[in-house]
XYZ file of C-alpha atoms in Angstrom:
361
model
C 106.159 121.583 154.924
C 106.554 123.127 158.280
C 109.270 121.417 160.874
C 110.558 122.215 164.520
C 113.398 124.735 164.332
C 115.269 122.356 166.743
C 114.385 119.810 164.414
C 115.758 121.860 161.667
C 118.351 122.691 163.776
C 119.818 119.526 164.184
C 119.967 118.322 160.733
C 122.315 121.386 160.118
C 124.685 120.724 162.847
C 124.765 116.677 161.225
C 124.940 118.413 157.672
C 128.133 120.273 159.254
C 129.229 117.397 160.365
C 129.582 114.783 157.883
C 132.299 114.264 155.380
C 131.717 114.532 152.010
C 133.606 113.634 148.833
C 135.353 116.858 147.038
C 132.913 116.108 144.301
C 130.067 116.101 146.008
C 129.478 119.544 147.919
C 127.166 119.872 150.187
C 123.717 120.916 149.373
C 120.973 121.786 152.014
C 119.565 118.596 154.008
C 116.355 117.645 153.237
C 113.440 115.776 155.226
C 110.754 113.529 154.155
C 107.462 113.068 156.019
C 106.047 109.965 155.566
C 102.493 111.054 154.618
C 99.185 108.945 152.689
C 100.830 110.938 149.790
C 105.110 109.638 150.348
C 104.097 105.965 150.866
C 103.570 102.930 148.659
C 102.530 99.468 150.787
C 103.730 96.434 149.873
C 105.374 97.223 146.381
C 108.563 98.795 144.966
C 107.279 100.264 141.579
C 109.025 101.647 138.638
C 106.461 104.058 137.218
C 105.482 106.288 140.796
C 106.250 109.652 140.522
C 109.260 110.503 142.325
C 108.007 112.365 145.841
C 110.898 114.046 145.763
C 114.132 115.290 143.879
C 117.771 115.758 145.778
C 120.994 116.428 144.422
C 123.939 113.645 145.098
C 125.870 114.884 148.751
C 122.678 116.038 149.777
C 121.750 114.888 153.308
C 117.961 113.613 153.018
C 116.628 112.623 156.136
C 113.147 109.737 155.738
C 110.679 109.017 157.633
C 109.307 105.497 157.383
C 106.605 103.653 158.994
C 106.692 100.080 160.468
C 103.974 97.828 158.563
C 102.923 96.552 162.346
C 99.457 97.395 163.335
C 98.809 97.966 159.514
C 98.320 94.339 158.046
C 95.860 92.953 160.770
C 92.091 93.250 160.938
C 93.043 96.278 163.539
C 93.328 100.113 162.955
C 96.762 101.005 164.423
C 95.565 102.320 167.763
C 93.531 99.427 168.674
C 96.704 97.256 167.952
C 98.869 98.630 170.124
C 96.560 99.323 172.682
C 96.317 94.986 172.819
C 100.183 95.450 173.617
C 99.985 98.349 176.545
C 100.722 101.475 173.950
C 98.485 104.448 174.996
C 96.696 105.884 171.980
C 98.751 109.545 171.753
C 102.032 107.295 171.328
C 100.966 105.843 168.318
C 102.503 107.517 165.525
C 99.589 109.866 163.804
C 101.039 108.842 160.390
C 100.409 105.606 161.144
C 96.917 105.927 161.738
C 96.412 108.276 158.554
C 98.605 106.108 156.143
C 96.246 102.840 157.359
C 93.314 104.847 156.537
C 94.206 106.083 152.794
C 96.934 103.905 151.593
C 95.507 100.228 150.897
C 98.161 97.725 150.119
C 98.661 97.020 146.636
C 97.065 93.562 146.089
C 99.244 90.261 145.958
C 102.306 91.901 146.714
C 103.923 92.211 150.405
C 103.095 94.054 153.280
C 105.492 96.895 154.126
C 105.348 100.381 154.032
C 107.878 102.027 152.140
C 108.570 105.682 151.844
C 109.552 107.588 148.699
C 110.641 107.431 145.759
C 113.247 109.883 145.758
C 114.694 111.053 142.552
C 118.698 110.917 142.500
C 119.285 113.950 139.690
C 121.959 112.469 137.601
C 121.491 108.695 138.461
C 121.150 106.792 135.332
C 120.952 103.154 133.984
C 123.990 101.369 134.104
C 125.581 103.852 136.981
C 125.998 102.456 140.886
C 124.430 104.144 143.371
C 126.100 104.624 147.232
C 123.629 105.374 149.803
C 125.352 106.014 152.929
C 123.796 105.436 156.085
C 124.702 108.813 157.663
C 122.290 108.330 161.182
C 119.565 106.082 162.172
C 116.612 107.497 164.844
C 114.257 106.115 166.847
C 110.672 107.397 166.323
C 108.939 105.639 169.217
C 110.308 103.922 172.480
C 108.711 100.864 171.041
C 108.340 97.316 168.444
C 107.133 94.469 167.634
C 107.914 90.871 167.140
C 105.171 88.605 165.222
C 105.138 85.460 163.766
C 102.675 82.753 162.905
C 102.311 79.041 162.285
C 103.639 78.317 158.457
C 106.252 81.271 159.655
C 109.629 81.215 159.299
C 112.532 78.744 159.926
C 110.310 76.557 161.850
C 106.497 76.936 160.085
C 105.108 73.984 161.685
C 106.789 75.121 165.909
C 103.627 76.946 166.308
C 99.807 77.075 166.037
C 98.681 80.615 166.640
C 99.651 83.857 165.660
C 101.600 85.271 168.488
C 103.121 89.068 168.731
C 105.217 90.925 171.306
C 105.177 94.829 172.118
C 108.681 94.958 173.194
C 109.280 98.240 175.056
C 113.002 100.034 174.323
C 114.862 101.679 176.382
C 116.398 104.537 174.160
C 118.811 106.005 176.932
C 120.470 102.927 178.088
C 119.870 101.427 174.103
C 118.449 98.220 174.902
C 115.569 96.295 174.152
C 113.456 95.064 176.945
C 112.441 91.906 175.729
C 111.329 90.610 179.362
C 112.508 91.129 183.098
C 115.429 89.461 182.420
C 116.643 89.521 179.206
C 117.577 93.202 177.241
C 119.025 92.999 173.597
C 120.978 95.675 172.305
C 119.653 98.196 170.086
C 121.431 98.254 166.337
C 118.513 100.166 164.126
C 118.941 99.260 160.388
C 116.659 99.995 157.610
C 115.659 96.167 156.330
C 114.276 97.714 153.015
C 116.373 99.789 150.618
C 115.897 99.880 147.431
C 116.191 101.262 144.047
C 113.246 100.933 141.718
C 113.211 97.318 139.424
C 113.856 98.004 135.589
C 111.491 99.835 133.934
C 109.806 96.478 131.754
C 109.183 95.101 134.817
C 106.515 97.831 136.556
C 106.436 96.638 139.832
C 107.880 94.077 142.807
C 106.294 92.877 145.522
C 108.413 94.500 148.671
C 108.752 91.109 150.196
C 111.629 89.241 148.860
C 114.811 91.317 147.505
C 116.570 91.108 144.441
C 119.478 93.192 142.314
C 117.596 96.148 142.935
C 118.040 95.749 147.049
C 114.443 95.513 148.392
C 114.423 93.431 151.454
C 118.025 92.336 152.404
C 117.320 92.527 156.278
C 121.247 92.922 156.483
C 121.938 94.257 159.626
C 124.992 95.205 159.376
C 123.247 98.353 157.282
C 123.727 100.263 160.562
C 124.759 104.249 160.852
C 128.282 104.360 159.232
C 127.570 101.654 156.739
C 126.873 101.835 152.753
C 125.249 100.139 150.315
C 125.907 99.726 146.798
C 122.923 99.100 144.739
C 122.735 99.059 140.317
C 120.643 101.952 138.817
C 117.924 100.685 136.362
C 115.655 103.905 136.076
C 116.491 107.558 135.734
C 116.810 109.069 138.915
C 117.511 105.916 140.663
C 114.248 106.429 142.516
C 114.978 105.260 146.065
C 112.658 103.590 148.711
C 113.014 102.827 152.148
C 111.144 100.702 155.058
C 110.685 97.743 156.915
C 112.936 99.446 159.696
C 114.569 97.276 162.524
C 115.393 97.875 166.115
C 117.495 94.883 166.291
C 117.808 91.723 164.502
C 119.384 87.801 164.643
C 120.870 86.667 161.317
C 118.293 84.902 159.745
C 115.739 86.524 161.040
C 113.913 83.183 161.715
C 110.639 84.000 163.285
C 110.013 86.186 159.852
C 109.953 89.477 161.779
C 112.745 91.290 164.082
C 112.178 93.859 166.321
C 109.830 95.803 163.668
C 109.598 99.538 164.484
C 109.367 102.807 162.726
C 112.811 105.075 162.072
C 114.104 108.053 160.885
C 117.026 107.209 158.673
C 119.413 110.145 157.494
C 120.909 108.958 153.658
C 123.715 110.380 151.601
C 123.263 109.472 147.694
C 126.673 109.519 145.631
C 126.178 108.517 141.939
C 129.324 106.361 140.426
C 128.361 106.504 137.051
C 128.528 103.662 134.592
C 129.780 101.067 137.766
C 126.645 99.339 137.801
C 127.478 96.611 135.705
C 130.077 95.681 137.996
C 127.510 94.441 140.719
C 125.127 90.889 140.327
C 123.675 91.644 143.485
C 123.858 94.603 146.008
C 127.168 94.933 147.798
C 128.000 96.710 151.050
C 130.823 98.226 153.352
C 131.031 99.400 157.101
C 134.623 100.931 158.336
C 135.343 96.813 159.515
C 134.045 95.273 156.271
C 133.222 94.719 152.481
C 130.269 93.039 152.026
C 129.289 90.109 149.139
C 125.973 89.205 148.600
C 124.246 86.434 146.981
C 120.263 85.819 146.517
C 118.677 83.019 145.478
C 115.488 81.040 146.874
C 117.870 78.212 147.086
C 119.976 79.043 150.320
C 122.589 76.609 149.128
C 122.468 78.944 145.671
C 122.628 81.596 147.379
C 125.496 80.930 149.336
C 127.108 79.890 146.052
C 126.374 83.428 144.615
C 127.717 85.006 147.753
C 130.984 83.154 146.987
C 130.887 84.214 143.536
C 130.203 87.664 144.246
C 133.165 87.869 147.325
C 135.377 86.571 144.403
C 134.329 89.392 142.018
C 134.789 91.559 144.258
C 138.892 90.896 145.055
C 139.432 90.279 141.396
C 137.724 94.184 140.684
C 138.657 95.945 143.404
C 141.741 94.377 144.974
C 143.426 93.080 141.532
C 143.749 89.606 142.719
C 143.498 86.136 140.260
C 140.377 83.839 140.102
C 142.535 81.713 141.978
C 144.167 83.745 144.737
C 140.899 85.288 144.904
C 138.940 82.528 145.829
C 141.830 80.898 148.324
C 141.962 84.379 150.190
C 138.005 83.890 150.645
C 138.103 80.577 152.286
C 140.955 81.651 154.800
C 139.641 85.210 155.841
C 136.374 85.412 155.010
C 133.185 84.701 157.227
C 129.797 84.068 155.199
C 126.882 84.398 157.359
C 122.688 84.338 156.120
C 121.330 87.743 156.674
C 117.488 85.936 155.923
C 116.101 83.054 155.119
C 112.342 83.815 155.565
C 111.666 86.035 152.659
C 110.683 83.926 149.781
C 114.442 84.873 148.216
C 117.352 83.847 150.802
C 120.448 86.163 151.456
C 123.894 84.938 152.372
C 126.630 87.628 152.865
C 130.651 87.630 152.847
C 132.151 89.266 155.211
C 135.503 90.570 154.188
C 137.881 92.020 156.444
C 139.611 94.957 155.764
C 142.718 94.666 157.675
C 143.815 91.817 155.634
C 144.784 94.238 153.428
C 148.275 96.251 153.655
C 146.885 98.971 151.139
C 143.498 100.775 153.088
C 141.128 102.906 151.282
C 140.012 105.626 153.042
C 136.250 105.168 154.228
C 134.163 108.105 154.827
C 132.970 107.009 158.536
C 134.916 107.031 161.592
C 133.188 105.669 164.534
C-alpha cells in the first residue's frame, strides 16, 4: 500500500510521541485502509481472516467508514448530494465499499473495519486498546432517525436526516445558525470477535465482546478493556461519532467516518476478571453493565463497579458497594440498541493511592 510521506510522516512523530509500557517496545505504526477487501457490514464474525497482524505496542492507525449513505435505497454520492455534499467530498471508499460489500443479511447495518490479529492475544487474556488519537476524515455527518426509532418511536412519522456541517478548526458542530455542539470523536463500535461456537453477531447491539457500546467517553486518551475469546483477539472498529448525548435517543449521533489511532497491550489470563467491557480515561474507571432490560442493566453496572473496587482497590463487598453510592455517578451510554448500556463512573481522586495512567492531557 502506497501512503503520503506527510502522512507517513506524521504517524512517526505520534509513534515518537506516545508512552509505552517497558514491556511493550515500540514497533513501527501501522495503517489500515478501509477497502471492499478490510470491511465486514453489519456483523462482527469469528471465522474472517484477520486483514491484518500487529504486534502489542504497535501504533495501528484504522480507517473506518460511517454506514450513512450506505443503508438507503441511495449510492453514497446521491445521498449526500440530498444534504448539500459535492460529489469529490464524498469519501471514494465509500462509494467502492457500497458497491462490493453487501451487508450480511439479518444482522445490523454498520461498517466495520478489520479484523486485526493481536499476535499473542489468547482466550482467557484481557485486551487494552488505547485510544491513542481520533481524526476527522470529512468536515461532515449525519443525524437520522425514523418513526419506531429510538427513545420516542411513536414522536415521529417520517424518516428525517440532517447533514450537519463541522467546523474542524474551531471543533464544533454546526447543527444550525444558532446552535454549535462541541466536537468529542469516539469510535461507537469496538470490538473483539464473539467466541468461536458462536460464528457471528449482528454489529447492532453489544455484548462481552464490546460491539456497540456508543460510550462516549471512548475519546483520545481513553482505554478500553475488552475479554479475548479467539486467538489473536481479532479487533474491529466502526460506527464512528462526531459527538454524542448519553443515550443516544434518536438511535443515531452525529454519524461520520474517522481515523482512529489504537495501541493493543495483551494482559494475559485477566479476562476472566471482566462480565462486561470496562474502561478508564485519566478522570475515571469505568463499570459497565448490558442487558435489554435498562433496569438490569443498571443492576449489572452496579455489580460490575463493585467488582471492580473489590479486584482492583482491595475493598469488602460491603465497603465496596457503600463507596459506590456516595462517589459514584451511573449514567446510560444507550438505550436504542436492542441491548441497553449503563456505565459507573468512578472517580479517581477518591483515591489516596493513584496509579499511573499512560495519558496526560
Amino acid at each position: 500500500m502506497r501512503f503520503p510521506l506527510a502522512y507517513l510522516g506524521a504517524l512517526l512523530a505520534l509513534a515518537a510521541a506516545t508512552p509505552v509500557t517497558p514491556a511493550h517496545a515500540q514497533q513501527p505504526p501501522v495503517i489500515v485502509q478501509s477497502r471492499p477487501e478490510t470491511v465486514v457490514r453489519g456483523e462482527i464474525p469469528a471465522n474472517r481472516p484477520p486483514i491484518m497482524r500487529v504486534k502489542p505496542g504497535q501504533l495501528v492507525t484504522i480507517d473506518t467508514l460511517s454506514h450513512q449513505g450506505m443503508n438507503t435505497g441511495d449510492d453514497p454520492i446521491a445521498f449526500f448530494a440530498r444534504g448539500g455534499i459535492a460529489a469529490n467530498d464524498v469519501l471514494k471508499d465509500a462509494v467502492d465499499v457500497y458497491g462490493r460489500v453487501k451487508p450480511a443479511p439479518g444482522m445490523g447495518a454498520h461498517v466495520l473495519t478489520g479484523p486485526v490479529y493481536i499476535e499473542g492475544a489468547e482466550p482467557g487474556d484481557m485486551l487494552e486498546v488505547r485510544v491513542i488519537d481520533v481524526k476527522h476524515r470529512v468536515p461532515y455527518g449525519v443525524n437520522a432517525t425514523n418513526k419506531g426509532s429510538g427513545v420516542l418511536p411513536e414522536l415521529l412519522n417520517d424518516p428525517v436526516f440532517r447533514i450537519i456541517r463541522l467546523d474542524l478548526e474551531r471543533n464544533v458542530a454546526l447543527f444550525s445558525p444558532e446552535i454549535e455542539v462541541p466536537l468529542a470523536p469516539f469510535m461507537g463500535i469496538m470490538a473483539v470477535a464473539p467466541p468461536a461456537d458462536i460464528t457471528t453477531v449482528s454489529s447492532r447491539p453489544p455484548g462481552a465482546f464490546g460491539g456497540n457500546l456508543d460510550l462516549k467517553q471512548l475519546t483520545k486518551g481513553a482505554t478500553l478493556y475488552l475479554p479475548v475469546f479467539n486467538m489473536g483477539a481479532l479487533f474491529f472498529t466502526g460506527d464512528a461519532h462526531s459527538a454524542q448525548g448519553d443515550g443516544e435517543i434518536d438511535g443515531t449521533a452525529i454519524e461520520t467516518s474517522l481515523t482512529p489511532t489504537f495501541q493493543f497491550i495483551v494482559h494475559k489470563a485477566k479476562g476472566g476478571n471482566l462480565t462486561w467491557p470496562r474502561a478508564e480515561t485519566p478522570t475515571h474507571y469505568i463499570a459497565m453493565g448490558v442487558d435489554k432490560d435498562l433496569n438490569l442493566a443498571m443492576k449489572a453496572a452496579a455489580q460490575e463497579t463493585v467488582n471492580f473496587l473489590m479486584q482492583e482497590k482491595g475493598l469488602s463487598a460491603r465497603d465496596a458497594y457503600q463507596l459506590a453510592s456516595i462517589a459514584v455517578d451511573f449514567r446510560v451510554a444507550e438505550a436504542v440498541n436492542l441491548n441497553q448500556v449503563v456505565y459507573g463512573m468512578i472517580p479517581k481522586q477518591v483515591f489516596k493511592k493513584q496509579t499511573p495512567y499512560w495519558y496526560k492531557p
